[in-house]
Short mmCIF file of C-alpha atoms in Angstrom, two decimals:
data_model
loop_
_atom_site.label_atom_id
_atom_site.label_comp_id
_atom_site.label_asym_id
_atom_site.label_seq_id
_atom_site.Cartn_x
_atom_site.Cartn_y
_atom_site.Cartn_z
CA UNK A 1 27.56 6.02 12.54
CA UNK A 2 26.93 3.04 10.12
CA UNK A 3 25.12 3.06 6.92
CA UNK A 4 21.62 2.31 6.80
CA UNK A 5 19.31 1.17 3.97
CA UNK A 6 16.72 4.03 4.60
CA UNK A 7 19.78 6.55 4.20
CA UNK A 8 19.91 5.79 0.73
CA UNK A 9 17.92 7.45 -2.07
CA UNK A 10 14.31 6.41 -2.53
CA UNK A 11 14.85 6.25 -6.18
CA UNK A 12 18.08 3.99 -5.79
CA UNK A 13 16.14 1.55 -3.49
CA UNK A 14 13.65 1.64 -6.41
CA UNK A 15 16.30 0.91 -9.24
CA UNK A 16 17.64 -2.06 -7.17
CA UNK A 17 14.44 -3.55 -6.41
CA UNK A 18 13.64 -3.45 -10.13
CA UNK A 19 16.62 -4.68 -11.08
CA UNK A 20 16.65 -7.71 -8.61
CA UNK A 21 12.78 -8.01 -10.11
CA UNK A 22 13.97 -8.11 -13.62
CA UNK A 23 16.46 -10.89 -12.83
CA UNK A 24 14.04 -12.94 -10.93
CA UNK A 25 11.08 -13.00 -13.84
CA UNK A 26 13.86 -13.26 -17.06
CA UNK A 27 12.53 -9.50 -18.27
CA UNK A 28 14.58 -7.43 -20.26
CA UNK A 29 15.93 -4.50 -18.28
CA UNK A 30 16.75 -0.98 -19.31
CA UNK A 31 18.46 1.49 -16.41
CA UNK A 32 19.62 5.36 -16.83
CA UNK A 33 23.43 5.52 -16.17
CA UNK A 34 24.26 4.09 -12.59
CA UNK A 35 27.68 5.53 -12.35
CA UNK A 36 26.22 8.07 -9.61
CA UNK A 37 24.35 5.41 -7.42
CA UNK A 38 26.67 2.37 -7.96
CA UNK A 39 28.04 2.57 -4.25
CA UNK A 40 24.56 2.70 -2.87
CA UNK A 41 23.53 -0.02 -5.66
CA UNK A 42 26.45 -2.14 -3.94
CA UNK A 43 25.76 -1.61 -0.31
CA UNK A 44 21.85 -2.52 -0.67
CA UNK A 45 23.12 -5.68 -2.72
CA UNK A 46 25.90 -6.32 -0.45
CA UNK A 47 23.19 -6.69 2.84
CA UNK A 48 20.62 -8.55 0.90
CA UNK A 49 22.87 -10.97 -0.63
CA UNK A 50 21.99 -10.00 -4.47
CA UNK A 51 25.44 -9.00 -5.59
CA UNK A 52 25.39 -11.13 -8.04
CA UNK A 53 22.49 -10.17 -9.27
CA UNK A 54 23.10 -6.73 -9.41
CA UNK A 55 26.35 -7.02 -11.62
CA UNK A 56 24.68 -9.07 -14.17
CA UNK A 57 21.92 -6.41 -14.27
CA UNK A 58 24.73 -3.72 -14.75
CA UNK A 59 26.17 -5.87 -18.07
CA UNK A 60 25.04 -3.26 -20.62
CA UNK A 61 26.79 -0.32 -18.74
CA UNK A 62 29.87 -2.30 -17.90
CA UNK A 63 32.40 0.02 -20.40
CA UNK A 64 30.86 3.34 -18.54
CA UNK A 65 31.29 1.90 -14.89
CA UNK A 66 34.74 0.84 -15.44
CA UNK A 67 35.64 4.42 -16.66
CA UNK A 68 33.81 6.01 -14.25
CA UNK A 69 33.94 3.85 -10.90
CA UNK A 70 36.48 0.92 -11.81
CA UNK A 71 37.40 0.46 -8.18
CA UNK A 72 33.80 -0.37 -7.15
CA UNK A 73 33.17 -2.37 -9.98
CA UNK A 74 35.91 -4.67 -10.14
CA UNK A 75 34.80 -5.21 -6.68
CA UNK A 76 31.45 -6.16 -7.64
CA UNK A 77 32.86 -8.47 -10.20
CA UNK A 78 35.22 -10.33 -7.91
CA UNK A 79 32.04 -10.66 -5.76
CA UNK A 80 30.75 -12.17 -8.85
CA UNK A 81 32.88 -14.74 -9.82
CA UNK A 82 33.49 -15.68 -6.28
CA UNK A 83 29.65 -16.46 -6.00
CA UNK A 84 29.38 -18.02 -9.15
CA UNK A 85 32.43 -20.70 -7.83
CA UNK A 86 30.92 -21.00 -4.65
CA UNK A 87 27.76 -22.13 -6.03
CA UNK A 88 29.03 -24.52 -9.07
CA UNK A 89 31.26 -25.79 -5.73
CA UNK A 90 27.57 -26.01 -3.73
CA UNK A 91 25.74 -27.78 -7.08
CA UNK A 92 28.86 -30.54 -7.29
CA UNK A 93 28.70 -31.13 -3.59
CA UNK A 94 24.58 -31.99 -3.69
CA UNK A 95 25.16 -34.54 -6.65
CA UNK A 96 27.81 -36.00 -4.42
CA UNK A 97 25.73 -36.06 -1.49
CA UNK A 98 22.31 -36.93 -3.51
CA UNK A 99 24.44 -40.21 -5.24
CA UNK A 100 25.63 -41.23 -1.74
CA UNK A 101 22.54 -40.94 -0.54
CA UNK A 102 20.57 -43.06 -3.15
CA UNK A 103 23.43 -45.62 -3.59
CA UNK A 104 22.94 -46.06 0.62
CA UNK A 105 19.17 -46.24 0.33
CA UNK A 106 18.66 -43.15 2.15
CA UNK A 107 16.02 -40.75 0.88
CA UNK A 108 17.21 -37.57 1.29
CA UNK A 109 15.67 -34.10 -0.40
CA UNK A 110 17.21 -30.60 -1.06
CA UNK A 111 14.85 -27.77 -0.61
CA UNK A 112 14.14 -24.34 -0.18
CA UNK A 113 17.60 -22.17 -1.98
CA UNK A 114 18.99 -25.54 -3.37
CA UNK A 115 15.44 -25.72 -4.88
CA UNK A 116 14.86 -22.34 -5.61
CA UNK A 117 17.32 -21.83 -7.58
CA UNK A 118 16.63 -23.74 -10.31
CA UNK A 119 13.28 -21.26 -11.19
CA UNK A 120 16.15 -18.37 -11.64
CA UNK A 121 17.22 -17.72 -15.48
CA UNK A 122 20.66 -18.16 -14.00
CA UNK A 123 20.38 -20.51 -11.38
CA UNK A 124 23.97 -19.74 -10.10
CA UNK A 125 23.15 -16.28 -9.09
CA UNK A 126 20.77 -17.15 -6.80
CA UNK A 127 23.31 -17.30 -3.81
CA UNK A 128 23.06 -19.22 -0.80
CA UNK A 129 25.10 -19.52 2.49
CA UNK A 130 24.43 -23.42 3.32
CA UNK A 131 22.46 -26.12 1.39
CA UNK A 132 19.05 -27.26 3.12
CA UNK A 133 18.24 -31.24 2.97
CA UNK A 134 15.85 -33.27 4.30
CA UNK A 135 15.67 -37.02 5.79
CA UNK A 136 13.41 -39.49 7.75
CA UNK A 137 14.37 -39.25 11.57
CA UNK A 138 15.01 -42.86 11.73
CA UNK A 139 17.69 -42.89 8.96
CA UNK A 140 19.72 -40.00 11.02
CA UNK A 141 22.70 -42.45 12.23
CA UNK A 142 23.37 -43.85 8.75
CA UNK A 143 22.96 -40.32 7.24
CA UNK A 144 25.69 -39.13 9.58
CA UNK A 145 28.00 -41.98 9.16
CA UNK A 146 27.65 -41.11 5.20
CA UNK A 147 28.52 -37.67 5.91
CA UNK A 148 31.67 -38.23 7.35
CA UNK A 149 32.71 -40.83 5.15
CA UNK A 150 32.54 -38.34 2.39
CA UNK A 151 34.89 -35.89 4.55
CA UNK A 152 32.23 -33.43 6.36
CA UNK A 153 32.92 -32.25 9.77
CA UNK A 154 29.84 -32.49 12.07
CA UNK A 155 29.81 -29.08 13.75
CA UNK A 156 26.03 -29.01 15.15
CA UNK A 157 24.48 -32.58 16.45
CA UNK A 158 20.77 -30.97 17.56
CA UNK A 159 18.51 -32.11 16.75
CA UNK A 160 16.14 -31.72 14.43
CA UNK A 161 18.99 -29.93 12.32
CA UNK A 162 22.83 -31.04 12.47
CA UNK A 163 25.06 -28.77 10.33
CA UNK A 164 28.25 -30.37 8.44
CA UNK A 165 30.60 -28.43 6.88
CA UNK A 166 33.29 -29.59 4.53
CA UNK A 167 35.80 -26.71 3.00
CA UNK A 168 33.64 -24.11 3.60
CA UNK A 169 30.45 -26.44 1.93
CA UNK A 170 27.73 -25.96 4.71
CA UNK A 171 24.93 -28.97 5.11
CA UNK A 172 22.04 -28.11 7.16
CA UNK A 173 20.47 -31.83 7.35
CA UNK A 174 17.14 -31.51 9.13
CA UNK A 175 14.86 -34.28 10.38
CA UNK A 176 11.87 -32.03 9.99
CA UNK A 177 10.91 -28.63 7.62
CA UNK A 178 9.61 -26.66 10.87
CA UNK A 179 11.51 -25.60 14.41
CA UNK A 180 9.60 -22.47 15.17
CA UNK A 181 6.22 -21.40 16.38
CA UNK A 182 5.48 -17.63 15.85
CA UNK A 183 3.50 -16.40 18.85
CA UNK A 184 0.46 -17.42 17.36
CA UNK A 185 -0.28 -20.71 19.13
CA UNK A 186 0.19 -23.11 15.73
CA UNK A 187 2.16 -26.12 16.21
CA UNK A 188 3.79 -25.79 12.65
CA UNK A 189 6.54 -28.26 13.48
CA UNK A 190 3.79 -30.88 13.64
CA UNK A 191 1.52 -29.59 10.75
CA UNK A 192 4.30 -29.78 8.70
CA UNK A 193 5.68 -33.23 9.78
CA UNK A 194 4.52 -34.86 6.69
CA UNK A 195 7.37 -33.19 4.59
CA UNK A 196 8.64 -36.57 3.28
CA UNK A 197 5.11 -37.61 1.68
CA UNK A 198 4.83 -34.43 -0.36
CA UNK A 199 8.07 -35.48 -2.23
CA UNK A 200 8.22 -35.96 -5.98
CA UNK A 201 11.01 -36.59 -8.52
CA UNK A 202 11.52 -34.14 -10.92
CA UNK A 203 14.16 -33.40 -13.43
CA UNK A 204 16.26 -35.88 -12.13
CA UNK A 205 16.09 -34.21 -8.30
CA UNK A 206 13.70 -35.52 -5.53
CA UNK A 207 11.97 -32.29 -4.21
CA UNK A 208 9.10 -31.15 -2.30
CA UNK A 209 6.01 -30.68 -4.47
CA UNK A 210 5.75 -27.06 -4.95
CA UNK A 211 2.36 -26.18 -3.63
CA UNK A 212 3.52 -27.78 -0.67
CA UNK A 213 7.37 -25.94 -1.13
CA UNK A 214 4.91 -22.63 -1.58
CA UNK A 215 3.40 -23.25 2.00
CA UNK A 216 6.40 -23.62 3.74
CA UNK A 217 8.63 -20.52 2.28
CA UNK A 218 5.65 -18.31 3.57
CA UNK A 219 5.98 -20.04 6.75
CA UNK A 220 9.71 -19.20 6.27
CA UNK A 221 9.52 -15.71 5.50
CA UNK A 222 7.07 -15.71 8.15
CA UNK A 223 9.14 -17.27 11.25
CA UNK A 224 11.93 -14.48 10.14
CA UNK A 225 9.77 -11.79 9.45
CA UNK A 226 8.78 -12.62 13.21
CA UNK A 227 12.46 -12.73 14.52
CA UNK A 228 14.69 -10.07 13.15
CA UNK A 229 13.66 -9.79 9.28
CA UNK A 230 13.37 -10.98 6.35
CA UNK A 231 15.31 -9.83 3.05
CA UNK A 232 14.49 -9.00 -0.45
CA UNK A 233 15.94 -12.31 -1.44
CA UNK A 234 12.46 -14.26 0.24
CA UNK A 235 10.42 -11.69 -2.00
CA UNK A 236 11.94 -12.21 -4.90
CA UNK A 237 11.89 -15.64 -4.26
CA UNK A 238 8.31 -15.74 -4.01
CA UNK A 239 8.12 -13.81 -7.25
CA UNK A 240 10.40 -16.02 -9.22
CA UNK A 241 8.02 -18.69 -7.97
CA UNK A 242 4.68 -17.14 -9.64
CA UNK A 243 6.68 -16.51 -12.70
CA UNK A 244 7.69 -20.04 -13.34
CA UNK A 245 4.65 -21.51 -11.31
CA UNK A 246 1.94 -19.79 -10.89
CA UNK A 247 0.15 -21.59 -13.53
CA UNK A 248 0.66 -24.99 -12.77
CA UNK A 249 -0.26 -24.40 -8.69
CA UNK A 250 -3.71 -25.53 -7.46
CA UNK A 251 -4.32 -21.82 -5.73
CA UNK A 252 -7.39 -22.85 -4.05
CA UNK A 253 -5.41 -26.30 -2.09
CA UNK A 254 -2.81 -23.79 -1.20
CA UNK A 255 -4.88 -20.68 0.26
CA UNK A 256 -6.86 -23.96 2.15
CA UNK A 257 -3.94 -25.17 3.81
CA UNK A 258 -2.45 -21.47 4.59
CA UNK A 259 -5.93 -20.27 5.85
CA UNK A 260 -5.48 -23.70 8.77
CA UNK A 261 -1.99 -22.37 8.94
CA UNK A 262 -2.83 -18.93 10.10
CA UNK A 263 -0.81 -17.68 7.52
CA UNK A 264 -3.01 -16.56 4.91
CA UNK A 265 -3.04 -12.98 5.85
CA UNK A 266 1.07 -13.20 5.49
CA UNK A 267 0.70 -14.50 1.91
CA UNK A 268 -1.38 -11.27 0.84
CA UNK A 269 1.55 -9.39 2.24
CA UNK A 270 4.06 -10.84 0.39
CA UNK A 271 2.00 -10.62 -3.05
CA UNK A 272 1.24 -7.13 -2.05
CA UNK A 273 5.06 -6.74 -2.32
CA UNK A 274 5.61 -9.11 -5.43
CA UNK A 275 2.59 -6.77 -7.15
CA UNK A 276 4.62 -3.44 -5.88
CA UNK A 277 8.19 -4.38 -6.49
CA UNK A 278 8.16 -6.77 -8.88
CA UNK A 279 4.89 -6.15 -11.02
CA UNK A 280 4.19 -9.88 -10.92
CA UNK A 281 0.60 -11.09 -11.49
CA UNK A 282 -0.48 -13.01 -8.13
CA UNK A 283 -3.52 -14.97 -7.39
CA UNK A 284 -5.66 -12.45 -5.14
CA UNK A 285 -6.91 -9.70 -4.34
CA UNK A 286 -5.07 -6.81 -2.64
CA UNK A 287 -6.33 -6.26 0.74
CA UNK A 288 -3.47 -5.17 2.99
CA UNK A 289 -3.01 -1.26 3.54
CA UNK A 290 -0.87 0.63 1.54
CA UNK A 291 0.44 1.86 5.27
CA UNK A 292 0.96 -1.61 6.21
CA UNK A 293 2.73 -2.13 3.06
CA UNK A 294 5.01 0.29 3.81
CA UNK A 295 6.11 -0.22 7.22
CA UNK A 296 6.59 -3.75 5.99
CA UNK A 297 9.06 -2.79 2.89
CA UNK A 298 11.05 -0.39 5.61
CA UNK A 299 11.48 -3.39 7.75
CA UNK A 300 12.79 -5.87 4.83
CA UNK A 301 15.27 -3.47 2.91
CA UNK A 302 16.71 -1.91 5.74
CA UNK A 303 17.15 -5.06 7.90
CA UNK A 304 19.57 -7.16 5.00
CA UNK A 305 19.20 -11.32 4.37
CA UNK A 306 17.87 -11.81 7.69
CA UNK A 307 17.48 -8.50 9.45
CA UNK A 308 20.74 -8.50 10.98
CA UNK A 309 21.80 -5.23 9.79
CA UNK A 310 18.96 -3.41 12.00
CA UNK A 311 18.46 -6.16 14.60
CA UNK A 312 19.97 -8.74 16.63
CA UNK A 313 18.65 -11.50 19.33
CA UNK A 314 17.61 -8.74 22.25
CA UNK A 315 14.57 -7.83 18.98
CA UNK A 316 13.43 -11.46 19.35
CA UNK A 317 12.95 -10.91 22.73
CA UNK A 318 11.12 -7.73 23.08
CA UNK A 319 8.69 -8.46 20.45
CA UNK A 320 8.04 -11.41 22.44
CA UNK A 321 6.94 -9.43 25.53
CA UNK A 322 5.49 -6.77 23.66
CA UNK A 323 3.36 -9.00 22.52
CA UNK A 324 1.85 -9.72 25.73
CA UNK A 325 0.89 -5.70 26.21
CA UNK A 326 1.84 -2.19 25.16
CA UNK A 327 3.40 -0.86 27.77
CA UNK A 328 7.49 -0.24 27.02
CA UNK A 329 8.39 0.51 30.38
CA UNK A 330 7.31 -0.44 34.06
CA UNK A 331 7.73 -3.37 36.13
CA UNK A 332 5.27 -5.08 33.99
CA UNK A 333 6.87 -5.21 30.75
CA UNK A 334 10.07 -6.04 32.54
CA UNK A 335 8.64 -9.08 33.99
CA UNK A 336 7.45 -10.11 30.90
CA UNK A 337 10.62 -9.36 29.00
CA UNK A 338 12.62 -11.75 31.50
CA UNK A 339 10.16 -14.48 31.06
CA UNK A 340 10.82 -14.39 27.57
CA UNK A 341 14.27 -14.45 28.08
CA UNK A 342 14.43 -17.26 30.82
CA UNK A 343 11.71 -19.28 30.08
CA UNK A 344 11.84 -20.05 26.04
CA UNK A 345 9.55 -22.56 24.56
CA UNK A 346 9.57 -26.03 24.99
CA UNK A 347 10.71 -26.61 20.42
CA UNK A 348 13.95 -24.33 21.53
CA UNK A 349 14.94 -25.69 24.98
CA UNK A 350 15.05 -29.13 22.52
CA UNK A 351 18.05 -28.37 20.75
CA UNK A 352 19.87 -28.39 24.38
CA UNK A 353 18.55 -31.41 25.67
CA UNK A 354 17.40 -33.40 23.34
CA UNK A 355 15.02 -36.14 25.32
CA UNK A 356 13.32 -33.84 26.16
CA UNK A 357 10.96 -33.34 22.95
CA UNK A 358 9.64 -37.02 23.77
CA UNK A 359 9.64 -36.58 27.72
CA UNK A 360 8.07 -33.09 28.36
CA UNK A 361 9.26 -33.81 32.08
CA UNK A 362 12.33 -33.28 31.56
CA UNK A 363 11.71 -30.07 30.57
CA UNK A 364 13.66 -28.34 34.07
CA UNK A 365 16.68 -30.80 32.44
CA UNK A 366 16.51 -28.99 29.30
CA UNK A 367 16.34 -25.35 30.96
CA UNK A 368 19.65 -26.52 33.40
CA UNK A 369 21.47 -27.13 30.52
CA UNK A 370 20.92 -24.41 28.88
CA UNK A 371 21.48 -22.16 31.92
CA UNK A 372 24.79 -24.03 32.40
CA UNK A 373 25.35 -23.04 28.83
CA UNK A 374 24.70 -19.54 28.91
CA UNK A 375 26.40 -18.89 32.73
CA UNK A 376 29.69 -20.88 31.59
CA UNK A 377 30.37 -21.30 28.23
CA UNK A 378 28.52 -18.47 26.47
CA UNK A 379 28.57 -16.10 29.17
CA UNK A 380 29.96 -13.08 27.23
CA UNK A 381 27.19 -14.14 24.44
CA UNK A 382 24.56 -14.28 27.54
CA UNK A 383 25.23 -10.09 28.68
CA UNK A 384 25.58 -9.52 25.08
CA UNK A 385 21.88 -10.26 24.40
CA UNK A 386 20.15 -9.46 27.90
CA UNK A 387 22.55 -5.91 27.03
CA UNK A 388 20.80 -5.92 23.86
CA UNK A 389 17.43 -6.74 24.72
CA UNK A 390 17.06 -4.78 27.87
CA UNK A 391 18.60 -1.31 26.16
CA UNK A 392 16.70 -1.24 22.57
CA UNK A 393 14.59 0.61 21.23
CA UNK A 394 11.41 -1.09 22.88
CA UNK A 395 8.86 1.75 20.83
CA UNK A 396 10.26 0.30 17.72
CA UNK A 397 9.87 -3.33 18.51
CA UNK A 398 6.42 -2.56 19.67
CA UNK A 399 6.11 -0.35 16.30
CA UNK A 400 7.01 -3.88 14.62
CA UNK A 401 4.82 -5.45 16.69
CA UNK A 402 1.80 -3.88 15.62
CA UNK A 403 2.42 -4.14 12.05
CA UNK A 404 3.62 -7.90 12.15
CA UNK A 405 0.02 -8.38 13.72
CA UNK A 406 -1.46 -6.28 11.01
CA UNK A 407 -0.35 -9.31 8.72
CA UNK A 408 -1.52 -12.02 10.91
CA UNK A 409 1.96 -12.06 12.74
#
């Protein structure tokens, strides 16, 4: 049976989130000897992607662990130094890319982790598995030419994101911040279209103003919260955020636009978790249930990064059906579970034929080629999901469902 985060001690899931806490608000730790909880320790920072972290947290017992669990934590230290060249690697490759860019006449701007990271104490910990940019649809051809003249290998062309990779140096390049609705009717790729005129130079960088950066993240935890999961690393995130920010944010502008967003109730959420985890200071008042609050920090620490350690694509599309009633079983809920399935939404058929998000008639196009995808060159992908999603554990999606609506997902 594998391991799960909820197997593990309540009190070591409490020493990692205050560790990971610590890092993200620069405060001065002080833990009781790990030795004992060190493999636990590693797993939950293994799935959540705050290995890093976790070692430099561990400095002032480093002469103890080695004595007492050297195989574990020279493992966590090759972890660490592999990280930290990755993202020295990942910083080298943006100037590259950013100098290109501005020596082209291209504007192009790095957000969320690429962002992010730079409100970290060490800025290098703050992992991340690709680099996020941004750029005007219309400069798209010349942007890819540029890539590949600076050796990256295009290895997704949909749009509104194409992915290049170059020695293990992932680009996502999107042509707008938002592919996803949540259920809840918002066209969020359109309200946030106008990305590119919330951009501002800063240090040296072009970046997205941060009330505006704010907005989108909870969107971002959001749309994963709403799919398989979210990890720690979006919470602490946020909380690294109101340490460094928090004072220079215009709160009332930003719970204006997340109110129109639908997404205010979400924000309180993820304060209520920055309050409980991290004991940060946030800008309202605490109104979701301590139940809610609960369920919600279940979800997130056992589910890893992106909820992949507890669910996989068959989640996405129960919760989808379950949200159209309660029943988990009956012809009803089937019916609805295969419209899910067959029948996605017009932003995701897109990505398989792209005319399609001018032409709305060419919708039946879009959902050919995708068939044709799924039936012939994904087939063994295709059973693996409808496996997935027709065999689950439909009371705990609908479980999820209920307390994703409970914060206005």
């Amino acid at each position: 049976m594998s391991k799960n985060a909820m197997d593990v001690k309540p009190e070591t899931r409490e020493l990692f989130l205050r560790m990971v806490g610590d890092f993200a608000v620069d405060r001065k730790g002080v833990y009781p000897d790990c030795s004992n909880e060190l493999e636990d320790l590693l797993y939950l920072a293994q799935i959540h992607s705050l290995g890093p972290v976790v070692y430099h947290m561990l400095q002032g017992q480093r002469k103890q662990l080695m004595e007492q669990k050297p195989e574990l934590f020279q493992r966590m230290q090759r972890a660490y130094h592999s990280a930290v060249y990755v993202s020295v690697t990942q910083e080298a490759s943006r100037a590259e890319i950013e100098e290109a860019f501005q020596n082209a006449g291209i504007r192009l701007v790095f957000f969320k982790g690429a962002q992010l990271r730079q409100l970290y104490p060490v800025p290098e910990l703050r992992t991340m598995g690709d680099m996020d940019c941004l750029i005007c649809r219309e400069d798209r051809a010349k942007a890819h030419q540029l890539m590949i003249q600076l050796g990256y290998e295009c290895q997704v062309d949909a749009e509104p994101v194409w992915m290049y990779n170059r020695n293990g140096i992932v680009i996502e390049m999107h042509t707008r911040v938002a592919a996803d609705s949540l259920g809840n009717e918002v066209d969020y790729p359109t309200m946030f279209s106008d990305a590119m005129m919330h951009v501002h130079e800063e240090n040296g960088y072009l970046c997205l103003e941060w009330e505006y950066h704010f907005c989108y993240l909870i969107y971002h935890i959001a749309k994963h919260l709403s799919s398989t999961g979210a990890g720690v690393r979006m919470i602490a995130d946020i909380a690294a955020f109101m340490y460094r920010r928090a004072n220079q944010m215009e709160w009332e502008r930003v719970k204006s636009v997340l109110q129109e967003f639908q997404l205010w109730k979400t924000t309180l959420a993820v304060f209520g978790l920055c309050r409980r985890w991290f004991s940060v200071e946030v800008p309202a008042d605490d109104t979701v249930s301590q139940q809610t609050l609960d369920d919600l920090k279940a979800y997130i620490i056992a589910g890893g990064t992106f909820g992949f350690e507890t669910h996989d694509a068959g989640d996405i599309y129960r919760k989808r059906a379950l949200r159209g009633g309660a029943d988990t079983t009956g012809w009803k809920y089937r019916m609805r579970l295969t419209r899910s399935y067959l029948f996605p939404p017009k932003r995701y058929l897109v990505q398989y034929f792209s005319p399609t998000e001018k032409h709305s008639w060419l919708l039946p196009v879009a959902w050919f080629c995708r068939c044709w995808r799924g039936l012939v060159h994904r087939k063994r992908h295709s059973v693996a999901t409808i496996q997935a999603m027709t065999q689950g554990d439909a009371s705990r999606s609908y479980r999820e469902v209920c307390m994703l609506r409970e914060i206005g997902l």
